[in-house]
């Protein structure tokens, strides 16, 4: 894990948040490469689960919703973790996750557990009183229920259909940690898939398979992921069945994604509390009922972390010196996920090379996220691109001035191919398709 955290900082994927002020408890900022990668995850998810499906609609709702939403959803009452205090050092821990270091370092007596609500509270407007209190959303899901009627009326979809959303969620986690695995501010990609109650088992299976396929698409081998059936006592208050998709992170096997059968819990409760009819009328039979819901949910940050863990490789690679090898670190990310797709590398800083390499870079940049790098030895630059997962390096050398061709190096095989400059764009396009 420390190797990944250090690579992320060194190469500009992820930095500690507000670092110049000593950081801010478990907040992380995505740097230039991390932001590209995160964007790739979200775009691929949108393409796959929204744009390529006739049964899906996208929304983008407010982060701060009417506080009534959270009362009715059950989050005010139930979205809690048991918390204990140490009577000696006054540290607070989740009752089910007391770090063993505490017993060794302090050993103080712990209080009994009390429930601690995980929602972030704030005040809307200039008055800080109970009437103006509100919460940052702890899940994106509620907007799909609250907006159900507006979506249904405007888009006129037939069941089954889903409402999808990507966005930030906030939880005042008692014990955040393990890098971007558990933070207080994170991003979710969620779908509420509205169905007829009697089809729930079939749709649950359908989404289980879709989620496993997505996992593979992210470069994570399907057989490394374990499906955990969550026991009744451990399930969220709204769920009749939940499975967790667990990944063997370096710190242990932990939840990557979740899939839940939320029944008609949310729509029914919101309809009752708001007095607004949230039922669906079958256009053929005129049958009227409250749809049930299957909810597949993905954490963006956990996707990034698992994909980085799966892609991280250290391997022996030949050096320029005959017969010698050195360890290269390479991120074998799926090409679509790599933050930089193509690096254009003139062999040296000589102006005559730049005259060829820079215009090529300017052409390629219109199609691919590219980097232009002319400092340090070519070997070091290849290693740098390997370490950030760049699938192709295009090298302009002195021969290029004669034959109007470049060398394109493949990240994984390290094989090099000579390609005419005029054909480089098309050659790369084919490799990315
Ligand atoms: N709407 C259902 C829901 O929010 P969840 O299992 O609590 O379910 C969904 O969260 C996903 O969000 C998780 O599977 C995980 O990927 C991500 N997630 C949850 N808490 C997180 C945290 N504190 N930090 C980072 N990601 C988190």
Short mmCIF file of C-alpha atoms and ligand atoms in Angstrom, two decimals:
data_model
loop_
_atom_site.label_atom_id
_atom_site.label_comp_id
_atom_site.label_asym_id
_atom_site.label_seq_id
_atom_site.Cartn_x
_atom_site.Cartn_y
_atom_site.Cartn_z
CA UNK A 1 0.00 0.00 0.00
CA UNK A 2 2.80 2.43 0.87
CA UNK A 3 4.28 1.93 -2.61
CA UNK A 4 1.00 2.91 -4.23
CA UNK A 5 0.47 5.91 -1.94
CA UNK A 6 3.99 7.09 -2.65
CA UNK A 7 3.68 6.60 -6.43
CA UNK A 8 0.37 8.50 -6.36
CA UNK A 9 1.98 11.46 -4.64
CA UNK A 10 5.25 11.43 -6.62
CA UNK A 11 3.61 11.25 -10.01
CA UNK A 12 0.61 13.47 -9.33
CA UNK A 13 -2.29 11.04 -9.00
CA UNK A 14 -3.39 11.81 -5.44
CA UNK A 15 -2.00 14.21 -2.80
CA UNK A 16 -2.85 14.69 0.88
CA UNK A 17 -5.50 17.46 0.99
CA UNK A 18 -4.42 20.93 2.28
CA UNK A 19 -0.93 19.54 2.77
CA UNK A 20 0.82 22.90 3.23
CA UNK A 21 -1.27 23.37 6.39
CA UNK A 22 -0.42 19.94 7.72
CA UNK A 23 -3.21 18.17 5.85
CA UNK A 24 -6.84 17.74 6.78
CA UNK A 25 -7.74 14.45 8.47
CA UNK A 26 -8.02 11.91 5.67
CA UNK A 27 -8.82 14.30 2.89
CA UNK A 28 -7.15 13.63 -0.44
CA UNK A 29 -6.88 15.73 -3.58
CA UNK A 30 -6.73 14.21 -7.04
CA UNK A 31 -3.77 15.71 -8.90
CA UNK A 32 -3.45 16.05 -12.70
CA UNK A 33 -3.17 12.31 -13.39
CA UNK A 34 -5.69 11.26 -10.73
CA UNK A 35 -8.25 13.76 -12.03
CA UNK A 36 -7.85 12.36 -15.57
CA UNK A 37 -8.24 8.81 -14.28
CA UNK A 38 -11.29 9.66 -12.21
CA UNK A 39 -12.84 11.36 -15.21
CA UNK A 40 -12.15 8.24 -17.31
CA UNK A 41 -13.95 6.07 -14.72
CA UNK A 42 -17.01 8.30 -14.71
CA UNK A 43 -17.15 8.65 -18.50
CA UNK A 44 -16.82 4.88 -19.01
CA UNK A 45 -19.52 4.22 -16.43
CA UNK A 46 -21.87 6.75 -18.09
CA UNK A 47 -21.26 5.23 -21.51
CA UNK A 48 -21.80 1.68 -20.32
CA UNK A 49 -24.66 2.07 -17.90
CA UNK A 50 -26.51 5.13 -19.20
CA UNK A 51 -25.83 5.88 -22.86
CA UNK A 52 -25.59 2.31 -24.12
CA UNK A 53 -28.80 1.28 -22.32
CA UNK A 54 -32.28 2.17 -23.50
CA UNK A 55 -33.61 1.74 -19.95
CA UNK A 56 -31.54 4.36 -18.11
CA UNK A 57 -31.84 8.07 -17.39
CA UNK A 58 -29.31 10.38 -15.78
CA UNK A 59 -29.88 13.06 -13.15
CA UNK A 60 -27.61 15.46 -11.28
CA UNK A 61 -29.25 16.54 -8.05
CA UNK A 62 -28.44 19.01 -5.25
CA UNK A 63 -26.02 17.89 -2.54
CA UNK A 64 -28.08 19.49 0.21
CA UNK A 65 -31.64 18.25 0.09
CA UNK A 66 -34.65 19.11 2.22
CA UNK A 67 -33.86 17.63 5.69
CA UNK A 68 -37.22 15.88 5.62
CA UNK A 69 -35.70 13.53 3.00
CA UNK A 70 -33.29 12.13 5.57
CA UNK A 71 -35.94 11.73 8.25
CA UNK A 72 -38.20 9.80 5.90
CA UNK A 73 -35.38 7.74 4.38
CA UNK A 74 -34.51 6.55 7.88
CA UNK A 75 -31.01 8.08 7.84
CA UNK A 76 -31.62 10.41 10.81
CA UNK A 77 -32.62 7.44 12.96
CA UNK A 78 -30.61 4.58 11.48
CA UNK A 79 -27.53 5.88 9.67
CA UNK A 80 -25.33 5.45 12.70
CA UNK A 81 -22.22 3.64 13.85
CA UNK A 82 -21.67 2.50 17.44
CA UNK A 83 -19.04 4.69 19.03
CA UNK A 84 -16.98 4.25 22.22
CA UNK A 85 -14.78 6.76 24.08
CA UNK A 86 -11.56 5.99 25.91
CA UNK A 87 -11.87 7.36 29.45
CA UNK A 88 -8.10 7.94 29.61
CA UNK A 89 -6.99 9.39 26.26
CA UNK A 90 -10.48 10.57 25.17
CA UNK A 91 -10.01 9.14 21.68
CA UNK A 92 -13.16 7.87 19.98
CA UNK A 93 -13.44 4.61 18.08
CA UNK A 94 -16.02 2.65 16.20
CA UNK A 95 -17.05 -0.06 18.68
CA UNK A 96 -16.46 -2.74 16.02
CA UNK A 97 -13.08 -1.36 14.91
CA UNK A 98 -10.98 -0.57 17.98
CA UNK A 99 -7.39 -0.44 16.75
CA UNK A 100 -5.14 -2.96 18.53
CA UNK A 101 -2.54 -0.16 18.89
CA UNK A 102 -4.89 1.53 21.36
CA UNK A 103 -4.77 -1.37 23.80
CA UNK A 104 -0.98 -1.40 23.56
CA UNK A 105 -0.37 2.38 23.74
CA UNK A 106 -3.07 3.52 26.18
CA UNK A 107 -5.14 0.60 27.39
CA UNK A 108 -7.64 2.98 29.02
CA UNK A 109 -11.13 1.81 29.90
CA UNK A 110 -13.73 2.30 27.19
CA UNK A 111 -17.25 3.67 27.69
CA UNK A 112 -20.28 1.68 26.56
CA UNK A 113 -21.26 2.06 22.92
CA UNK A 114 -23.61 4.84 21.84
CA UNK A 115 -24.98 5.51 18.39
CA UNK A 116 -23.29 8.27 16.40
CA UNK A 117 -25.03 9.65 13.31
CA UNK A 118 -22.73 9.74 10.30
CA UNK A 119 -24.42 12.56 8.43
CA UNK A 120 -22.65 15.91 8.09
CA UNK A 121 -24.82 18.66 9.50
CA UNK A 122 -24.80 22.25 8.33
CA UNK A 123 -27.02 25.34 8.42
CA UNK A 124 -28.72 26.81 5.41
CA UNK A 125 -28.78 30.61 5.42
CA UNK A 126 -27.49 33.01 8.08
CA UNK A 127 -29.34 31.59 11.11
CA UNK A 128 -27.69 28.73 12.97
CA UNK A 129 -30.64 27.11 14.70
CA UNK A 130 -32.50 23.81 14.52
CA UNK A 131 -35.01 25.18 12.01
CA UNK A 132 -32.19 25.89 9.52
CA UNK A 133 -30.21 22.68 10.03
CA UNK A 134 -29.62 20.50 6.97
CA UNK A 135 -27.40 17.61 5.94
CA UNK A 136 -24.94 16.95 3.15
CA UNK A 137 -26.24 13.85 1.38
CA UNK A 138 -24.73 10.60 2.72
CA UNK A 139 -25.74 8.79 -0.50
CA UNK A 140 -26.74 10.04 -3.94
CA UNK A 141 -29.61 7.55 -4.03
CA UNK A 142 -32.33 9.59 -2.31
CA UNK A 143 -32.54 12.09 -5.17
CA UNK A 144 -33.59 9.29 -7.50
CA UNK A 145 -36.56 8.56 -5.23
CA UNK A 146 -37.46 12.18 -4.54
CA UNK A 147 -37.24 13.06 -8.26
CA UNK A 148 -38.99 9.86 -9.36
CA UNK A 149 -42.26 11.53 -10.33
CA UNK A 150 -40.61 14.36 -12.27
CA UNK A 151 -38.39 11.92 -14.16
CA UNK A 152 -41.27 9.57 -14.91
CA UNK A 153 -43.53 12.37 -16.16
CA UNK A 154 -40.88 14.06 -18.29
CA UNK A 155 -39.23 10.96 -19.77
CA UNK A 156 -42.25 8.61 -19.95
CA UNK A 157 -40.23 5.43 -19.45
CA UNK A 158 -41.80 2.05 -19.00
CA UNK A 159 -40.82 -0.30 -16.22
CA UNK A 160 -38.19 -1.63 -15.77
CA UNK A 161 -36.01 1.46 -15.98
CA UNK A 162 -33.29 3.04 -13.92
CA UNK A 163 -32.26 6.48 -12.75
CA UNK A 164 -28.51 6.97 -12.50
CA UNK A 165 -26.40 9.61 -10.84
CA UNK A 166 -22.74 10.34 -10.23
CA UNK A 167 -21.82 12.66 -7.42
CA UNK A 168 -20.30 13.40 -4.08
CA UNK A 169 -21.54 11.91 -0.83
CA UNK A 170 -20.45 12.85 2.68
CA UNK A 171 -20.15 10.76 5.83
CA UNK A 172 -18.66 11.78 9.13
CA UNK A 173 -16.81 8.45 9.37
CA UNK A 174 -15.46 7.76 12.86
CA UNK A 175 -12.46 5.88 11.57
CA UNK A 176 -11.60 6.91 8.03
CA UNK A 177 -8.39 5.56 6.63
CA UNK A 178 -6.48 3.37 4.25
CA UNK A 179 -5.79 6.17 1.80
CA UNK A 180 -8.84 6.86 -0.42
CA UNK A 181 -10.63 3.70 0.72
CA UNK A 182 -12.64 5.35 3.48
CA UNK A 183 -12.89 9.12 3.44
CA UNK A 184 -15.46 11.58 4.71
CA UNK A 185 -16.07 13.02 1.26
CA UNK A 186 -16.22 10.62 -1.66
CA UNK A 187 -17.91 10.05 -4.96
CA UNK A 188 -20.56 7.48 -5.82
CA UNK A 189 -22.01 6.19 -9.09
CA UNK A 190 -25.44 4.84 -8.26
CA UNK A 191 -28.43 3.39 -10.05
CA UNK A 192 -31.92 2.95 -8.68
CA UNK A 193 -33.49 0.39 -10.99
CA UNK A 194 -37.30 0.41 -10.76
CA UNK A 195 -39.02 -2.94 -11.27
CA UNK A 196 -42.11 -5.00 -10.59
CA UNK A 197 -41.75 -6.67 -7.19
CA UNK A 198 -42.10 -10.19 -8.58
CA UNK A 199 -39.03 -9.75 -10.86
CA UNK A 200 -36.60 -8.71 -8.13
CA UNK A 201 -34.57 -11.92 -8.01
CA UNK A 202 -34.02 -11.96 -11.76
CA UNK A 203 -33.04 -8.26 -11.89
CA UNK A 204 -30.76 -8.72 -8.89
CA UNK A 205 -28.90 -11.45 -10.78
CA UNK A 206 -28.76 -9.29 -13.90
CA UNK A 207 -27.11 -6.45 -11.99
CA UNK A 208 -24.74 -8.81 -10.19
CA UNK A 209 -23.43 -9.95 -13.57
CA UNK A 210 -23.28 -6.37 -14.92
CA UNK A 211 -21.21 -5.33 -11.91
CA UNK A 212 -18.80 -8.23 -12.33
CA UNK A 213 -18.36 -7.32 -16.00
CA UNK A 214 -17.60 -3.73 -15.06
CA UNK A 215 -15.03 -4.97 -12.56
CA UNK A 216 -13.29 -6.91 -15.35
CA UNK A 217 -13.49 -3.87 -17.62
CA UNK A 218 -11.52 -1.97 -14.96
CA UNK A 219 -8.69 -4.49 -15.23
CA UNK A 220 -9.61 -6.29 -12.01
CA UNK A 221 -9.75 -10.06 -12.45
CA UNK A 222 -13.24 -11.35 -11.70
CA UNK A 223 -11.92 -14.22 -9.59
CA UNK A 224 -10.09 -11.86 -7.22
CA UNK A 225 -13.44 -10.39 -6.16
CA UNK A 226 -15.44 -12.18 -3.48
CA UNK A 227 -19.20 -11.85 -3.20
CA UNK A 228 -20.33 -11.54 0.40
CA UNK A 229 -23.94 -12.15 1.29
CA UNK A 230 -24.66 -9.55 3.98
CA UNK A 231 -26.53 -11.02 6.95
CA UNK A 232 -29.92 -9.61 7.95
CA UNK A 233 -28.55 -7.93 11.10
CA UNK A 234 -25.74 -6.21 9.20
CA UNK A 235 -27.76 -4.94 6.24
CA UNK A 236 -28.77 -1.30 5.82
CA UNK A 237 -32.20 -0.56 7.28
CA UNK A 238 -33.84 -0.43 3.83
CA UNK A 239 -32.45 -3.64 2.35
CA UNK A 240 -34.00 -7.09 2.02
CA UNK A 241 -30.92 -8.53 0.35
CA UNK A 242 -27.41 -7.10 -0.06
CA UNK A 243 -24.24 -8.49 -1.51
CA UNK A 244 -20.90 -6.78 -1.12
CA UNK A 245 -18.31 -7.10 -3.86
CA UNK A 246 -15.10 -7.45 -1.88
CA UNK A 247 -11.60 -6.84 -3.23
CA UNK A 248 -8.33 -8.02 -1.63
CA UNK A 249 -6.85 -4.56 -0.99
CA UNK A 250 -3.30 -4.62 0.43
CA UNK A 251 -4.74 -3.84 3.91
CA UNK A 252 -7.28 -6.68 3.73
CA UNK A 253 -10.36 -7.92 1.91
CA UNK A 254 -12.89 -5.07 1.96
CA UNK A 255 -16.01 -3.76 0.24
CA UNK A 256 -15.51 -2.41 -3.23
CA UNK A 257 -19.16 -2.12 -4.33
CA UNK A 258 -22.62 -3.09 -3.12
CA UNK A 259 -25.84 -4.42 -4.61
CA UNK A 260 -29.08 -4.13 -2.65
CA UNK A 261 -32.74 -4.94 -3.02
CA UNK A 262 -34.34 -1.84 -1.47
CA UNK A 263 -37.91 -3.10 -2.05
CA UNK A 264 -40.45 -0.23 -2.20
CA UNK A 265 -39.15 1.10 1.12
CA UNK A 266 -38.04 4.52 -0.13
CA UNK A 267 -40.75 5.36 -2.65
CA UNK A 268 -43.48 4.21 -0.26
CA UNK A 269 -42.15 6.23 2.66
CA UNK A 270 -41.61 9.38 0.57
CA UNK A 271 -45.10 9.07 -0.93
CA UNK A 272 -46.64 8.73 2.51
CA UNK A 273 -44.67 11.59 4.08
CA UNK A 274 -44.96 14.04 1.17
CA UNK A 275 -48.53 13.22 0.23
CA UNK A 276 -47.36 12.97 -3.41
CA UNK A 277 -48.36 9.90 -5.38
CA UNK A 278 -45.16 8.05 -6.33
CA UNK A 279 -46.83 5.10 -7.98
CA UNK A 280 -46.48 3.88 -11.55
CA UNK A 281 -49.37 3.08 -13.88
CA UNK A 282 -48.85 0.33 -16.44
CA UNK A 283 -49.83 1.93 -19.78
CA UNK A 284 -51.34 -1.33 -21.08
CA UNK A 285 -53.12 -2.83 -18.09
CA UNK A 286 -53.67 0.47 -16.17
CA UNK A 287 -52.52 -1.39 -13.09
CA UNK A 288 -51.16 1.07 -10.52
CA UNK A 289 -48.43 0.19 -8.01
CA UNK A 290 -45.30 1.46 -6.25
CA UNK A 291 -42.25 0.02 -8.03
CA UNK A 292 -39.61 -1.95 -6.18
CA UNK A 293 -35.93 -1.11 -6.51
CA UNK A 294 -32.65 -2.88 -7.16
CA UNK A 295 -29.69 -0.66 -6.33
CA UNK A 296 -26.23 -1.32 -7.71
CA UNK A 297 -23.76 1.15 -6.21
CA UNK A 298 -20.13 1.88 -7.07
CA UNK A 299 -17.61 4.07 -5.23
CA UNK A 300 -15.51 6.09 -7.68
CA UNK A 301 -12.58 6.35 -5.28
CA UNK A 302 -12.61 2.64 -4.44
CA UNK A 303 -12.68 1.91 -8.18
CA UNK A 304 -9.52 3.99 -8.59
CA UNK A 305 -7.84 2.31 -5.62
CA UNK A 306 -8.69 -1.25 -6.70
CA UNK A 307 -7.71 -0.52 -10.32
CA UNK A 308 -4.37 0.91 -9.16
CA UNK A 309 -3.74 -2.13 -6.93
CA UNK A 310 -4.59 -4.55 -9.75
CA UNK A 311 -2.48 -2.63 -12.28
CA UNK A 312 0.64 -2.20 -10.13
CA UNK A 313 3.47 -4.48 -11.29
CA UNK A 314 7.15 -4.66 -10.59
CA UNK A 315 9.11 -6.64 -13.15
CA UNK A 316 12.63 -7.15 -14.44
CA UNK A 317 13.26 -5.30 -17.70
CA UNK A 318 16.37 -5.12 -19.90
CA UNK A 319 18.41 -1.91 -19.74
CA UNK A 320 20.31 -0.23 -22.59
CA UNK A 321 23.40 -2.14 -21.42
CA UNK A 322 23.69 -5.59 -22.96
CA UNK A 323 22.50 -8.44 -20.74
CA UNK A 324 21.64 -6.16 -17.78
CA UNK A 325 18.18 -5.81 -16.27
CA UNK A 326 16.55 -3.48 -13.79
CA UNK A 327 13.24 -3.46 -11.93
CA UNK A 328 10.60 -1.46 -13.70
CA UNK A 329 7.38 -0.37 -12.05
CA UNK A 330 4.54 -0.46 -14.51
CA UNK A 331 0.86 0.33 -14.12
CA UNK A 332 -0.84 -2.11 -16.47
CA UNK A 333 -4.08 -0.15 -16.51
CA UNK A 334 -6.67 -0.85 -19.20
CA UNK A 335 -5.89 1.64 -21.98
CA UNK A 336 -9.19 3.49 -21.56
CA UNK A 337 -8.41 4.08 -17.89
CA UNK A 338 -4.81 5.30 -18.27
CA UNK A 339 -4.59 9.04 -17.50
CA UNK A 340 -2.14 9.76 -20.35
CA UNK A 341 -2.71 7.80 -23.54
CA UNK A 342 0.35 8.79 -25.56
CA UNK A 343 3.71 10.34 -24.66
CA UNK A 344 5.66 12.10 -27.38
CA UNK A 345 9.36 11.90 -26.61
CA UNK A 346 12.03 13.50 -28.79
CA UNK A 347 15.23 11.55 -28.28
CA UNK A 348 17.05 14.69 -27.16
CA UNK A 349 16.37 18.39 -26.63
CA UNK A 350 17.91 19.26 -30.02
CA UNK A 351 15.85 21.81 -31.91
CA UNK A 352 15.69 19.81 -35.14
CA UNK A 353 13.94 16.98 -33.25
CA UNK A 354 11.50 19.35 -31.56
CA UNK A 355 10.60 20.73 -34.99
CA UNK A 356 9.22 17.30 -35.88
CA UNK A 357 8.08 16.07 -32.46
CA UNK A 358 6.12 19.13 -31.30
CA UNK A 359 3.86 19.43 -34.37
CA UNK A 360 3.18 15.68 -34.06
CA UNK A 361 2.24 16.22 -30.40
CA UNK A 362 -0.04 19.10 -31.41
CA UNK A 363 -1.79 16.83 -33.92
CA UNK A 364 -2.16 13.85 -31.57
CA UNK A 365 -3.42 15.98 -28.68
CA UNK A 366 -6.63 16.59 -30.64
CA UNK A 367 -7.42 12.88 -30.37
CA UNK A 368 -5.66 11.61 -27.25
CA UNK A 369 -4.61 12.94 -23.86
CA UNK A 370 -0.89 13.32 -24.58
CA UNK A 371 2.23 14.39 -22.78
CA UNK A 372 5.30 15.96 -24.36
CA UNK A 373 8.53 15.29 -22.49
CA UNK A 374 12.07 16.05 -23.60
CA UNK A 375 14.03 16.09 -20.35
CA UNK A 376 16.26 13.27 -19.02
CA UNK A 377 17.48 10.15 -20.82
CA UNK A 378 15.01 8.25 -22.98
CA UNK A 379 15.30 5.22 -20.65
CA UNK A 380 14.24 7.32 -17.64
CA UNK A 381 11.37 8.81 -19.60
CA UNK A 382 10.13 5.34 -20.61
CA UNK A 383 10.26 4.28 -16.93
CA UNK A 384 8.30 7.36 -15.93
CA UNK A 385 5.60 6.66 -18.52
CA UNK A 386 5.49 2.98 -17.44
CA UNK A 387 4.98 4.10 -13.87
CA UNK A 388 1.95 6.23 -14.79
CA UNK A 389 0.54 3.58 -17.11
CA UNK A 390 0.91 5.37 -20.48
CA UNK A 391 0.08 2.72 -23.11
CA UNK A 392 2.22 4.19 -25.93
CA UNK A 393 5.42 6.22 -26.17
CA UNK A 394 6.19 7.84 -29.52
CA UNK A 395 9.89 8.55 -29.95
CA UNK A 396 11.25 10.98 -32.50
CA UNK A 397 14.93 10.29 -33.28
CA UNK A 398 17.49 11.54 -35.79
CA UNK A 399 16.39 8.90 -38.26
CA UNK A 400 12.93 10.45 -38.18
CA UNK A 401 14.40 13.46 -39.96
CA UNK A 402 15.38 11.14 -42.82
CA UNK A 403 12.57 8.58 -43.02
CA UNK A 404 9.61 10.62 -41.65
CA UNK A 405 8.86 7.79 -39.23
CA UNK A 406 8.74 7.41 -35.42
CA UNK A 407 9.21 4.52 -33.01
CA UNK A 408 6.12 3.60 -31.02
CA UNK A 409 6.73 1.58 -27.86
CA UNK A 410 4.10 -0.61 -26.24
CA UNK A 411 3.95 -0.26 -22.42
CA UNK A 412 3.27 -3.93 -21.64
CA UNK A 413 5.41 -5.78 -24.21
CA UNK A 414 8.04 -2.99 -24.52
CA UNK A 415 8.12 -3.90 -28.22
CA UNK A 416 8.91 -1.06 -30.60
CA UNK A 417 7.46 -0.50 -34.02
CA UNK A 418 8.49 1.96 -36.72
CA UNK A 419 5.48 3.91 -38.01
CA UNK A 420 5.33 6.70 -40.61
CA UNK A 421 4.58 10.07 -38.95
CA UNK A 422 1.65 10.59 -41.31
CA UNK A 423 0.14 7.25 -40.16
CA UNK A 424 0.82 7.62 -36.40
CA UNK A 425 -2.64 9.03 -35.54
CA UNK A 426 -4.46 6.24 -37.36
CA UNK A 427 -2.09 3.55 -35.96
CA UNK A 428 -2.82 4.74 -32.42
CA UNK A 429 -6.57 5.07 -33.03
CA UNK A 430 -6.70 1.42 -34.03
CA UNK A 431 -4.80 0.39 -30.91
CA UNK A 432 -7.30 2.19 -28.68
CA UNK A 433 -10.36 0.68 -30.34
N1 LIG B 1 -26.93 4.04 -1.66
C1 LIG B 1 -26.34 2.91 -1.04
C2 LIG B 1 -25.08 3.19 -0.41
O1 LIG B 1 -24.70 4.35 -0.26
P1 LIG B 1 -22.97 2.06 0.70
O2 LIG B 1 -22.54 0.62 0.68
O3 LIG B 1 -23.07 2.73 2.02
O4 LIG B 1 -24.39 2.08 -0.04
C3 LIG B 1 -21.93 2.59 -1.62
O5 LIG B 1 -22.04 2.90 -0.25
C4 LIG B 1 -20.48 2.60 -2.08
O6 LIG B 1 -19.89 3.87 -1.81
C5 LIG B 1 -19.59 1.58 -1.37
O7 LIG B 1 -19.67 0.31 -1.94
C6 LIG B 1 -18.21 2.21 -1.58
O8 LIG B 1 -17.71 1.91 -2.87
C7 LIG B 1 -18.51 3.70 -1.50
N2 LIG B 1 -18.25 4.25 -0.15
C8 LIG B 1 -19.05 4.18 0.94
N3 LIG B 1 -18.50 4.81 1.99
C9 LIG B 1 -17.32 5.32 1.56
C10 LIG B 1 -16.29 6.10 2.18
N4 LIG B 1 -16.38 6.53 3.45
N5 LIG B 1 -15.20 6.43 1.45
C11 LIG B 1 -15.09 6.04 0.15
N6 LIG B 1 -16.04 5.32 -0.48
C12 LIG B 1 -17.15 4.96 0.20
#
